[in-house]
Amino acid sequence: MAEATPHPLALPSGLLELCALLGPSRDSLRGPELVAQKKGASSLSALDPEVLSVFVPPFVSKEDTQLAGTNCALSKTRRRSFRKKREKPKTEPGKGPAPEDVSVPNGVDLLALPQLCFPGGVCVASEPKEDSVHFLVLTDVCGNRTYGVVAQYYRPLHDESCFYNGKMHWEPFRPPGAAAGCFVPFAVCVVSRFPYYNALKDCLSCLLTHLKLCKDFEVDNHIKDFAAKLSLIPSPPPGPLHLVFNMKPLQIVFPSRADPESPVVDLDLHLPLLCFRPEQVLQILTCLLTEQRIVFFSSSWALLALVAECFLAYLHPLQWQHTFVPILSGQMLDFVMAPTSFLMGCHLDHFQEVSKEADGLILINIDNGSVTYSNDEDIDVPDIPLLAAQTFIQRVQSLQLHHDLDLAHLGASTDLNEGRARRRAWQQGLNYQLQQVALQLLVSIFREVKNHLNYEHRVFNSEEFLKTRAPGDQQFYKQVLDTYMFHSFLKARLSRRMDAFAQMDLDTQSDEDRLSGMLPSPRRPTIEKMASRNSSSLHVTHRRMVVSMPNLRDIAVPELPARNSSLRKMDSEGSRSSSTGHQKQIDPETFKDFYNCWKEAEAEAQEVSLPSSVMEHLDKNECVYKLSSSVKTNRGVGKIAMTQKRLFLLTEGRPGYVEISTFRDIEEVRSTTVAFLLLRIPTLKIKTASKKEVFEANLKTECDVWHLMVKEMWAGKKLADDHKDPQYIQQALTHVLLMDAVVGTLQSPGAIYAASKLSYFDKMRNEMPAAVPKTTSETLKHKINPSAGETLPHAVDVLLYTPGHLDPAEKVEDAHPKLWCALSEGKVIVFDASSWTIHQHCFRVGTSKLNCMAMAEQSQVWVGSEDSVIYIINVHSMSCNKQLTDHRSGVTGFAVQSGAPSKVYSCSADGTVLAWNVSSLRVTSRLQLPGGGLSSIRLHDGCLWCCTGSGIVVVTTGGSLRQELKVEENSKDASTSFLGFQLLPEQEQLWAACAGLDGVYIWSLRDLARPPQRVHLRDCAEVSCMIRVKKQIWVGGTGRSQGKYKGKIYVIDAQRKTVEKELVAHTDAVKTLCSAEDRYVLSGSGSGEGKIAIWKVE
C-alpha cells in the first residue's frame, strides 16, 4: 500500500510533557524524628524529597491501547520509564491494580527534580503555610530547554494515612483540625516545552483548590485528571489569536507568539524595572552581553527565574549560549565555582557565603536592587555605549510600570475573570513596549556591524569596525566581539536573516540608508540563494545513535561490544569477582527491576543526540554509553559523557565539547571530597599524562559509581593495549553497564559494594599486575575473538588463511584475503583478513569436531570432520552444498597437489588415504596404511609423507613404501608418539615434535636412520602444533610463564637451530597455527580463552 501524502498542516504539539507529585517518602514521615516533632520538639532535620508519582501523556489505558492496535501513531518518541523502586507495596485483593511503569520524557532528570522542586529543603511545619509557586528551566545535552512550574502546598499529617499510591491504602480522612500541629509540604510540578509561566501558574492554582479539599487517597486521581486535561491543550500557533479555556474557577489564557521566530512571552517583563534602576538594568545587560559569571539572589525562589528570564527576553534575538540554572538548591551551590560563563540563581541566605568563597562573580541582589562583585575583585565590566544608554533610560522612564495608576480612572470590576482580563491586556501592551525598547537598544549598539560585513566571503572586519567606535566605547565592543553570543549574531547577519533585529533596523534606519539598501549589490547572492545554499547545513539534524547494551549482530566493529551478550556474561564474568562459591538466587522482582533499569539506560543512551560541533571530535565508531547528571567541574558545568575510548564534558547552555581524557592517557583516578561552605562534596579527580591540571568533577551522589566505572574502563584499556586485544574494552564496557544497572536497581547504601564486585579488570590490575613480556608485546599485532557474543568461549581447532584475488564478477569484499576459523561442534566463522573484522558470521558443517581445512581451488574450501565427512564450502555463497562421505573414520588431514586437473589427498584416523579429482569430486586412488593412527600428510618430491603417531611413513602416490621413521627407535620413552612434523627441503631436514617431550627433533632427509638433533624448549610442558614460516619453525603448545601454565609459542631459527623468541600467546594452550603469506602467523587457543592472536613475522 502506498504511503499517504503527509498533510501540510501538522497537528499542534501538546503543552504538557510531564506532571509529577513530589514530597517526603512515607517511611520518613513515620520516623522517630517526626514523632518527636508531633510531641512538641522544637526542631526537626530536613527530610529528603523524592518523586512520588509521575503522569505523562498520552493517558490511555492498556485496554484502549490494545483496541487501538497499530493505528495510533501519536507519541512515538522513545521515553525512559519511571518506576518507584524503594517501596513496592503488594496489591491487596479488592484494593485496586498495581501501579504501572510510566514513561518519562528524555529532557527531564528525575534524580535532580526533587531538589529543584524543594530548593530550600523539606521541613515539617507546626502550622499551615501559604501556598507558593516557583519556576524551573531544564536544559538537555543539546541545549534544548524545557520549563517547569512548581506549586508547593501543605497537608496535615495523620497517624495512619499516606499521601500517594492511595488506591492501596484506604484510611479514613480526618479534618485538618484533627492534626496534632504537623503539616507536611508537597509539590506538584508541571513540565512543558514552552515557557507558559503565568498560564501554568494559574492552572496549578486551580488544582490546589481541589487538592486541599480532597482526601489523601484521592490526591493521585485528581492530579492525573488535571494532567490529562492539560495534555489535550495544543500549543497555540503563531499569530494574533490566543488560546483560552476554563479551569474552574479561573479562565486560563495561553498567549501565542507574534511570529514563528519570536519567543513565547508569558511573564511580566517589567519586573526587573521594579527591582532595579534603569542604569542598573543596563549594567546587568552589559554583564550578559560580555558573558560574565552571573548569580542572581533573592529571598523569593519565584523571582529568581522570572527576573533572569526577563533579562534574556530583553536580549532577543541574541541568545545566551552558556549554562542557565535560575534556581540552585543547597546541594547545587558548588555550581557557582564553575570557571566558565554562567547565569544562575541562589537564595539570598547564601549571599555572604557565595561572595566569600567564589571569585570573579557578578552578584545581583534582586531584593535590594544592588549589583556587586565577589571579594571586591576588580572585574572589568565596561559601560554600554553612551548614546544608546541615554536613549534607553529616557524610553524606560516614559513607560507606565504600575497597573494601579493606569486603571485608577476605571470602576472596580465585580467579575474575577474580567479583572484578570484587564490586567492581562495592560500587561501585554507593556510587554510589547518593553520588547521594542530593548530591541531598539540592541539596534543602536550593533546597527553599524552590517557596514563591515563581507557577504561574499562571509567575514566580519572587526578591526575596521572598532576604528569607527568612540574611544569610550572601545572596551565594550572589544569584549562583546569575542563572545559566543555575538558570533551567533554575526552568522544571522551574514545569512541576511530577517529576524526581529533586522526588521527593527529596517524600520528605524534613515531615508539615505534605506535608499542605499534598495540599490543592487554586485556579486552578492540573494537571500533566497543564501537560504537554498545553507538549507542543508541549517536543517540537517546530526544524530549519533548510541548503543548502551552490547549486540550480537554489531561485532563487525571491533570497538563495539556484542548486544545482548552482557546479561549472559554475568555468570562467567561475575563468578570471577564473587567471593562465594555457591550460586545465589535473585528474586524475580529484583531481576525485573534490574532488567528494566538496564533497558532504560539503553533507551536513554540511544536518545542522545550529539551536536555536530561535538561529533567532529569523536571517531566515527564511538558511541556514548553513559551520561552523568549536570555537574560542576573545573572546566565548566555540564554532563560527563563516557564512550568506549574517552571521557568528555558536554557543556551546558551552548552545547560544546571539552576533552577530559582518553582512557589510555589516564594516570590516576581518585574519589575524594572538597569543602564548599559547610558542605563536603564528593568529587572525582582524574590525572592525565597530557594535562598538568587535574580534572575535578563534583559528582556528589554519582561519585562512587563513576569512580568504579572510570577505573574499570582505565584498567580495561590498559589490558587491551598490553594484550593487543580490543575485547578487554568490550568486556570492561559490559562490567560498567552492569555496575550502572545494579546501582540503579538497588538504590541502597549497599549498591556501591555490590557494584564493586563487578570491577574485575581493576582488581586484576591491582592484585595481579603481571606485565606482558616485552618480546611478546613487540611481536603481537592484534587479537580477535571468534566466540564474541557466545555464552562461553570455544576452542579454536583449525585455522586456514586464503589469499585475496581479483574477480570483476565478485563483490569487492569477497576479493579480500580471509581467515577461516573452525570452532567446536562444526562451527565455522570467516574473518576479513584485511581488517580482521567478521566477514561471515557463524555457520555449521555438521555437529562434530573439525580437524583440518584446505583450499582445494579458488572457489572451494574443504573441511575435514571427526564424523568422517569432508564438507565443501563455496567461498562465494559461504554455504556448504557438497559433502564427500567415502572415509569411514574421522578425516584428519589434507594435502593439495596443484596442476591440471588439481588433486587433493585426504587421510583419516584409520590409516586410509584417498586421492580426489577436484573437478569431478571422485576418488581416483586409495591407499591403506597399516596400524592406523594417521594424523597428517604432506606432499614432497612426488611422495606422501604420513604421520601415523608411531612413525612417519613415506610412500609413493601409487602406494609403494619408500622410507619409514619409527619413533621407538629414536626415543628412550616407549610411550611417546609423533604429534606432527614439517619438511624443510632447502636444508634437507625433517622437523618433528613428540608427545610428552619438551623439545623438537631434527632428522636429515638424506639419512633418516642417523640420530636426530634436539632443540630444547625451555619451560615447555607440551607441544601441540608446528608450522614453517620462511626460515623459521613456529612451535605452539603449553609452557610455564610467571608461575602459571599458559599457551606459548617458540620461534626457532631453522639454520642456527636455536630458539629466537618465546611468546606468551594465550591463557590456554595453543591448539593450532597458520601462516598468512609469511607476513603474519595466527595462533588459536583452547576453550579456556578461545581467541586468535596475530603475530608479526620478522
PDB file of N, CA and C in Angstrom, residues 1040-1082:
ATOM      1  N   ARG A1040      55.272 -22.935  31.056  1.00  0.00           N
ATOM      2  CA  ARG A1040      55.165 -22.124  32.266  1.00  0.00           C
ATOM      3  C   ARG A1040      55.619 -20.701  31.986  1.00  0.00           C
ATOM      4  N   SER A1041      54.818 -19.736  32.526  1.00  0.00           N
ATOM      5  CA  SER A1041      55.172 -18.322  32.417  1.00  0.00           C
ATOM      6  C   SER A1041      54.657 -17.629  33.668  1.00  0.00           C
ATOM      7  N   GLN A1042      55.572 -16.983  34.408  1.00  0.00           N
ATOM      8  CA  GLN A1042      55.228 -16.266  35.635  1.00  0.00           C
ATOM      9  C   GLN A1042      54.492 -17.184  36.616  1.00  0.00           C
ATOM     10  N   GLY A1043      54.937 -18.432  36.663  1.00  0.00           N
ATOM     11  CA  GLY A1043      54.407 -19.373  37.629  1.00  0.00           C
ATOM     12  C   GLY A1043      53.120 -20.061  37.228  1.00  0.00           C
ATOM     13  N   LYS A1044      52.627 -19.812  36.030  1.00  0.00           N
ATOM     14  CA  LYS A1044      51.383 -20.441  35.585  1.00  0.00           C
ATOM     15  C   LYS A1044      51.583 -21.071  34.221  1.00  0.00           C
ATOM     16  N   TYR A1045      50.776 -22.105  33.929  1.00  0.00           N
ATOM     17  CA  TYR A1045      50.809 -22.720  32.614  1.00  0.00           C
ATOM     18  C   TYR A1045      49.954 -21.902  31.651  1.00  0.00           C
ATOM     19  N   LYS A1046      50.558 -21.511  30.560  1.00  0.00           N
ATOM     20  CA  LYS A1046      49.874 -20.701  29.553  1.00  0.00           C
ATOM     21  C   LYS A1046      50.221 -21.220  28.162  1.00  0.00           C
ATOM     22  N   GLY A1047      49.475 -20.748  27.184  1.00  0.00           N
ATOM     23  CA  GLY A1047      49.787 -21.094  25.812  1.00  0.00           C
ATOM     24  C   GLY A1047      51.023 -20.346  25.339  1.00  0.00           C
ATOM     25  N   LYS A1048      52.037 -21.090  24.874  1.00  0.00           N
ATOM     26  CA  LYS A1048      53.290 -20.459  24.469  1.00  0.00           C
ATOM     27  C   LYS A1048      53.627 -20.833  23.028  1.00  0.00           C
ATOM     28  N   ILE A1049      54.365 -19.942  22.393  1.00  0.00           N
ATOM     29  CA  ILE A1049      54.874 -20.184  21.045  1.00  0.00           C
ATOM     30  C   ILE A1049      56.392 -19.992  21.088  1.00  0.00           C
ATOM     31  N   TYR A1050      57.119 -20.971  20.521  1.00  0.00           N
ATOM     32  CA  TYR A1050      58.580 -20.895  20.417  1.00  0.00           C
ATOM     33  C   TYR A1050      58.940 -20.673  18.956  1.00  0.00           C
ATOM     34  N   VAL A1051      59.693 -19.613  18.690  1.00  0.00           N
ATOM     35  CA  VAL A1051      60.135 -19.304  17.326  1.00  0.00           C
ATOM     36  C   VAL A1051      61.600 -19.749  17.204  1.00  0.00           C
ATOM     37  N   ILE A1052      61.849 -20.719  16.312  1.00  0.00           N
ATOM     38  CA  ILE A1052      63.171 -21.339  16.199  1.00  0.00           C
ATOM     39  C   ILE A1052      63.801 -20.961  14.856  1.00  0.00           C
ATOM     40  N   ASP A1053      65.054 -20.523  14.885  1.00  0.00           N
ATOM     41  CA  ASP A1053      65.822 -20.271  13.666  1.00  0.00           C
ATOM     42  C   ASP A1053      66.234 -21.626  13.088  1.00  0.00           C
ATOM     43  N   ALA A1054      65.747 -21.919  11.872  1.00  0.00           N
ATOM     44  CA  ALA A1054      65.963 -23.242  11.296  1.00  0.00           C
ATOM     45  C   ALA A1054      67.421 -23.483  10.934  1.00  0.00           C
ATOM     46  N   GLN A1055      68.179 -22.430  10.653  1.00  0.00           N
ATOM     47  CA  GLN A1055      69.582 -22.615  10.296  1.00  0.00           C
ATOM     48  C   GLN A1055      70.455 -22.776  11.533  1.00  0.00           C
ATOM     49  N   ARG A1056      70.226 -21.904  12.533  1.00  0.00           N
ATOM     50  CA  ARG A1056      71.036 -21.985  13.745  1.00  0.00           C
ATOM     51  C   ARG A1056      70.527 -23.042  14.708  1.00  0.00           C
ATOM     52  N   LYS A1057      69.276 -23.432  14.511  1.00  0.00           N
ATOM     53  CA  LYS A1057      68.638 -24.421  15.393  1.00  0.00           C
ATOM     54  C   LYS A1057      68.633 -23.944  16.852  1.00  0.00           C
ATOM     55  N   THR A1058      68.287 -22.641  17.019  1.00  0.00           N
ATOM     56  CA  THR A1058      68.182 -22.046  18.345  1.00  0.00           C
ATOM     57  C   THR A1058      66.833 -21.334  18.469  1.00  0.00           C
ATOM     58  N   VAL A1059      66.357 -21.269  19.706  1.00  0.00           N
ATOM     59  CA  VAL A1059      65.089 -20.570  19.961  1.00  0.00           C
ATOM     60  C   VAL A1059      65.345 -19.067  19.973  1.00  0.00           C
ATOM     61  N   GLU A1060      64.715 -18.331  19.050  1.00  0.00           N
ATOM     62  CA  GLU A1060      64.890 -16.882  18.966  1.00  0.00           C
ATOM     63  C   GLU A1060      63.942 -16.139  19.906  1.00  0.00           C
ATOM     64  N   LYS A1061      62.708 -16.645  19.998  1.00  0.00           N
ATOM     65  CA  LYS A1061      61.706 -15.959  20.811  1.00  0.00           C
ATOM     66  C   LYS A1061      60.854 -16.971  21.557  1.00  0.00           C
ATOM     67  N   GLU A1062      60.459 -16.568  22.751  1.00  0.00           N
ATOM     68  CA  GLU A1062      59.414 -17.275  23.486  1.00  0.00           C
ATOM     69  C   GLU A1062      58.250 -16.301  23.655  1.00  0.00           C
ATOM     70  N   LEU A1063      57.113 -16.639  23.094  1.00  0.00           N
ATOM     71  CA  LEU A1063      55.946 -15.748  23.104  1.00  0.00           C
ATOM     72  C   LEU A1063      54.876 -16.337  24.025  1.00  0.00           C
ATOM     73  N   VAL A1064      54.428 -15.527  24.974  1.00  0.00           N
ATOM     74  CA  VAL A1064      53.312 -15.933  25.844  1.00  0.00           C
ATOM     75  C   VAL A1064      52.038 -15.569  25.087  1.00  0.00           C
ATOM     76  N   ALA A1065      51.465 -16.562  24.432  1.00  0.00           N
ATOM     77  CA  ALA A1065      50.437 -16.283  23.429  1.00  0.00           C
ATOM     78  C   ALA A1065      49.038 -16.195  24.014  1.00  0.00           C
ATOM     79  N   HIS A1066      48.653 -17.149  24.853  1.00  0.00           N
ATOM     80  CA  HIS A1066      47.267 -17.253  25.314  1.00  0.00           C
ATOM     81  C   HIS A1066      47.244 -17.737  26.754  1.00  0.00           C
ATOM     82  N   THR A1067      46.093 -17.568  27.394  1.00  0.00           N
ATOM     83  CA  THR A1067      45.923 -18.096  28.750  1.00  0.00           C
ATOM     84  C   THR A1067      45.635 -19.590  28.728  1.00  0.00           C
ATOM     85  N   ASP A1068      45.256 -20.132  27.566  1.00  0.00           N
ATOM     86  CA  ASP A1068      45.061 -21.575  27.405  1.00  0.00           C
ATOM     87  C   ASP A1068      46.040 -22.069  26.336  1.00  0.00           C
ATOM     88  N   ALA A1069      46.101 -23.355  26.142  1.00  0.00           N
ATOM     89  CA  ALA A1069      47.069 -23.949  25.224  1.00  0.00           C
ATOM     90  C   ALA A1069      46.878 -23.449  23.796  1.00  0.00           C
ATOM     91  N   VAL A1070      47.987 -23.377  23.064  1.00  0.00           N
ATOM     92  CA  VAL A1070      47.930 -23.070  21.626  1.00  0.00           C
ATOM     93  C   VAL A1070      47.516 -24.346  20.903  1.00  0.00           C
ATOM     94  N   LYS A1071      46.377 -24.308  20.224  1.00  0.00           N
ATOM     95  CA  LYS A1071      45.833 -25.511  19.584  1.00  0.00           C
ATOM     96  C   LYS A1071      46.206 -25.612  18.112  1.00  0.00           C
ATOM     97  N   THR A1072      46.394 -24.469  17.443  1.00  0.00           N
ATOM     98  CA  THR A1072      46.633 -24.502  16.000  1.00  0.00           C
ATOM     99  C   THR A1072      47.401 -23.261  15.585  1.00  0.00           C
ATOM    100  N   LEU A1073      48.166 -23.397  14.509  1.00  0.00           N
ATOM    101  CA  LEU A1073      48.927 -22.298  13.919  1.00  0.00           C
ATOM    102  C   LEU A1073      48.712 -22.288  12.419  1.00  0.00           C
ATOM    103  N   CYS A1074      48.732 -21.092  11.826  1.00  0.00           N
ATOM    104  CA  CYS A1074      48.743 -20.995  10.363  1.00  0.00           C
ATOM    105  C   CYS A1074      49.460 -19.727   9.959  1.00  0.00           C
ATOM    106  N   SER A1075      49.950 -19.710   8.725  1.00  0.00           N
ATOM    107  CA  SER A1075      50.721 -18.584   8.212  1.00  0.00           C
ATOM    108  C   SER A1075      49.874 -17.786   7.227  1.00  0.00           C
ATOM    109  N   ALA A1076      50.034 -16.458   7.273  1.00  0.00           N
ATOM    110  CA  ALA A1076      49.370 -15.572   6.324  1.00  0.00           C
ATOM    111  C   ALA A1076      50.432 -14.969   5.430  1.00  0.00           C
ATOM    112  N   GLU A1077      50.680 -15.644   4.313  1.00  0.00           N
ATOM    113  CA  GLU A1077      51.632 -15.189   3.291  1.00  0.00           C
ATOM    114  C   GLU A1077      53.011 -14.913   3.869  1.00  0.00           C
ATOM    115  N   ASP A1078      53.398 -15.645   4.918  1.00  0.00           N
ATOM    116  CA  ASP A1078      54.683 -15.498   5.587  1.00  0.00           C
ATOM    117  C   ASP A1078      54.913 -14.102   6.172  1.00  0.00           C
ATOM    118  N   ARG A1079      53.862 -13.308   6.261  1.00  0.00           N
ATOM    119  CA  ARG A1079      53.961 -11.982   6.884  1.00  0.00           C
ATOM    120  C   ARG A1079      53.464 -12.023   8.327  1.00  0.00           C
ATOM    121  N   TYR A1080      52.459 -12.841   8.553  1.00  0.00           N
ATOM    122  CA  TYR A1080      51.889 -12.983   9.891  1.00  0.00           C
ATOM    123  C   TYR A1080      51.719 -14.463  10.208  1.00  0.00           C
ATOM    124  N   VAL A1081      51.746 -14.772  11.496  1.00  0.00           N
ATOM    125  CA  VAL A1081      51.382 -16.098  11.983  1.00  0.00           C
ATOM    126  C   VAL A1081      50.171 -15.924  12.878  1.00  0.00           C
ATOM    127  N   LEU A1082      49.204 -16.812  12.715  1.00  0.00           N
ATOM    128  CA  LEU A1082      47.987 -16.744  13.510  1.00  0.00           C
ATOM    129  C   LEU A1082      47.913 -17.969  14.409  1.00  0.00           C
TER     130      LEU A1082
END
